[in-house]
Structures are given as structure tokens and as C-alpha cells.
XYZ file of N, CA and C in Angstrom:
207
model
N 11.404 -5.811 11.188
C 10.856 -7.017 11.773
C 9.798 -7.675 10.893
N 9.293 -7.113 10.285
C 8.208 -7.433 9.829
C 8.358 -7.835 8.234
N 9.331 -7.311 7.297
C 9.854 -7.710 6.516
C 10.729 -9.040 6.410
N 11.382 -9.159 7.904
C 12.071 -10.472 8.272
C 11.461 -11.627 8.445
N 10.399 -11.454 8.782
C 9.237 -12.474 9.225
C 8.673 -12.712 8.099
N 8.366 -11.812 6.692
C 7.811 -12.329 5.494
C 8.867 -13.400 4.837
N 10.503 -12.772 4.957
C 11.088 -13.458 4.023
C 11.390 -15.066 4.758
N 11.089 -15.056 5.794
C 11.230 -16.622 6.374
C 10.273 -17.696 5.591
N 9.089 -16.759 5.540
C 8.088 -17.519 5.201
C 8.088 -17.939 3.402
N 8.327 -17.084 3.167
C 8.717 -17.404 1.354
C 10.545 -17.677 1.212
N 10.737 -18.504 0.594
C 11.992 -18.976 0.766
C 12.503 -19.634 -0.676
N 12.297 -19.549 -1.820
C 12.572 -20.117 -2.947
C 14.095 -20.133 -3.536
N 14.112 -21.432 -2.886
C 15.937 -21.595 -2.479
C 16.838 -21.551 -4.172
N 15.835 -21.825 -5.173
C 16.852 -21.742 -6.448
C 16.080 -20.804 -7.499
N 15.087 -19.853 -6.853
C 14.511 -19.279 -7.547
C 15.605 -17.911 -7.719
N 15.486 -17.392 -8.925
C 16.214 -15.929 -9.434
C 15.306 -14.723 -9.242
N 15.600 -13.681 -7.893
C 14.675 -12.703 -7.234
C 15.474 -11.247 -8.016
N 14.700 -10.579 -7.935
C 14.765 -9.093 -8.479
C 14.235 -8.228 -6.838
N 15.299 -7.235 -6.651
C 15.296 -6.216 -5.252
C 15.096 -5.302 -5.556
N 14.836 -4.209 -5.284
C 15.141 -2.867 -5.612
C 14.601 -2.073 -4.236
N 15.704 -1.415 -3.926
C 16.006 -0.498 -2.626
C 16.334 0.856 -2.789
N 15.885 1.783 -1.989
C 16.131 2.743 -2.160
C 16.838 3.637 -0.822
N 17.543 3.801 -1.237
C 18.278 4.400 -0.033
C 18.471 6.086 0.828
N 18.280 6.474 1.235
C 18.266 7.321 2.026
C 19.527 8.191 3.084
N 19.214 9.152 3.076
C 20.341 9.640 4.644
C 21.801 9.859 3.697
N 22.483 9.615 4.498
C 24.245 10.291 3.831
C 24.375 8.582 3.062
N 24.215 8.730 1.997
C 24.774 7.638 1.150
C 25.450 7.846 -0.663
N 25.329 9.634 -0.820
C 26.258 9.922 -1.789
C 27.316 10.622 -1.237
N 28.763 10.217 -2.021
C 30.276 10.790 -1.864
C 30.568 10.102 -0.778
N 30.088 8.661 -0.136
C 30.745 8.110 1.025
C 31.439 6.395 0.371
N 31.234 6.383 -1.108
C 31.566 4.859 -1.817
C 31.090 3.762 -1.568
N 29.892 4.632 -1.670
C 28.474 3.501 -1.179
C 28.561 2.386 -2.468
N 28.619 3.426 -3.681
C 28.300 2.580 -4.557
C 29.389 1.283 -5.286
N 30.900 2.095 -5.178
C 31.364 0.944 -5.252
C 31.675 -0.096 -4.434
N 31.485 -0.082 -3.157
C 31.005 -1.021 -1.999
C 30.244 -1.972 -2.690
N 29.049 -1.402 -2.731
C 27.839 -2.188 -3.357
C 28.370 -3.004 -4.598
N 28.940 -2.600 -5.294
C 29.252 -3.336 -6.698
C 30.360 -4.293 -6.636
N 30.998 -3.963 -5.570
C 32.524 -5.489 -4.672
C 31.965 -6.513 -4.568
N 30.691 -5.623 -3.199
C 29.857 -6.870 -2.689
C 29.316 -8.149 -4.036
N 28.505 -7.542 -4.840
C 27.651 -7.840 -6.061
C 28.435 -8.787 -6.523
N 29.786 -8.194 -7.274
C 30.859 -9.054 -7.953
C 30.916 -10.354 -7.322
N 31.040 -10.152 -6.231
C 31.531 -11.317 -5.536
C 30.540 -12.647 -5.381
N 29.171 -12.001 -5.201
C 28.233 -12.830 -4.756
C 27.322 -13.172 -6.397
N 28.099 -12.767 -7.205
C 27.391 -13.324 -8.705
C 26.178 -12.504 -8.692
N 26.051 -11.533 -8.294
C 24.544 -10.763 -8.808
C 24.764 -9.574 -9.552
N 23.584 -9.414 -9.977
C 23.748 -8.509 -11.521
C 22.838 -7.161 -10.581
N 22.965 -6.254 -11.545
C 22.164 -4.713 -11.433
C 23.027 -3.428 -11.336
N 22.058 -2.514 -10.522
C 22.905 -1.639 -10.676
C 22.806 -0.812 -9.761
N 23.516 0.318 -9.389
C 23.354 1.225 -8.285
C 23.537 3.051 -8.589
N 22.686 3.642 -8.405
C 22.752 4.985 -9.013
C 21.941 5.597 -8.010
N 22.803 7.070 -8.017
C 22.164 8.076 -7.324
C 21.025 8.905 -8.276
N 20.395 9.183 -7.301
C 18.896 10.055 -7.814
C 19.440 11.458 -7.066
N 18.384 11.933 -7.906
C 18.664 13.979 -7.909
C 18.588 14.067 -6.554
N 17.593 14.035 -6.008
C 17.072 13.390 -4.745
C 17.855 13.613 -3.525
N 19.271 13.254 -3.949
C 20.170 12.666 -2.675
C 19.847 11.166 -2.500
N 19.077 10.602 -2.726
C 18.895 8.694 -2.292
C 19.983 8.094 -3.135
N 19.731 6.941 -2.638
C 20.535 6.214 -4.032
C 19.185 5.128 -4.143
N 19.672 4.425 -5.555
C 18.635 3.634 -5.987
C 18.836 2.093 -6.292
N 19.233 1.733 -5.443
C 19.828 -0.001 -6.021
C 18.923 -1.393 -6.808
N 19.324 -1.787 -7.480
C 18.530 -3.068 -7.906
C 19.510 -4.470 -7.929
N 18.766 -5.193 -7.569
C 19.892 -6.588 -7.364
C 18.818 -8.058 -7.790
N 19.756 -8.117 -9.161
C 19.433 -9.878 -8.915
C 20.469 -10.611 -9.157
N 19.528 -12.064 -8.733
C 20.191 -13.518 -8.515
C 19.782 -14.534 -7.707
N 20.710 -15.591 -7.504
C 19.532 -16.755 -6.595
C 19.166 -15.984 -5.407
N 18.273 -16.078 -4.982
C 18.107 -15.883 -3.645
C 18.429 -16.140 -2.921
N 19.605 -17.157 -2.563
C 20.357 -17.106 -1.514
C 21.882 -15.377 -1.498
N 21.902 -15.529 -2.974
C 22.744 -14.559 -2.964
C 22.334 -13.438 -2.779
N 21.333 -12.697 -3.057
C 20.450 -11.356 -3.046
C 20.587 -11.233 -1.300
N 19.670 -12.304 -0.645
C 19.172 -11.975 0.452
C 20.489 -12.373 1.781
């Protein structure tokens, strides 16, 4: 909620944003990652997605901000 409510407020409709997420819970050996990289293709954004020792995974995503978000 509270993350939702920031991004309303900043909105830089042709600006190029940089993400980086980290993910948690059952998200290796389920094709999280090439999910993630369909999605990406499709929506013109660049980065990358890799698992950590961890068990997380580690995503980074850019592009306009309409596409990221």
C-alpha cells in the first residue's frame, strides 16, 4: 500500500527507471525466470534475473516507466 501510494505520486511518464527486486519463498526450479524474461522481451525492457545462493532470486529491470511499472 504504501509503495503504491509513492508511485502515484512520482510518475515520470518518459523517464528511463532502473528496479531491482528481490524475491523470496519458492521462486527457484518453478520458471520464474524465464517467465520473467517473456514478460521483459515483450515489454522492451532490459536486465536480468538470477538466483542467489540464498534461495531468492534477484531481478533488475529497466525502461520507460510505463513499461517497468
Amino acid at each position: 500500500p504504501a509503495l503504491a501510494s509513492a508511485r502515484q505520486h512520482f510518475r515520470p511518464m518518459s523517464a528511463t527507471i532502473r528496479l531491482r527486486i528481490i524475491f523470496t519463498g519458492r521462486v527457484q526450479g518453478v520458471g520464474f525466470r524465464a517467465t520473467a524474461n517473456s514478460i521483459a522481451a515483450q515489454h522492451e525492457i532490459a536486465g536480468f534475473v538470477r538466483n542467489e545462493h540464498d534461495g531468492s532470486v534477484h531481478l533488475e529491470a529497466q525502461g520507460e516507466y510505463n513499461a517497468v511499472y
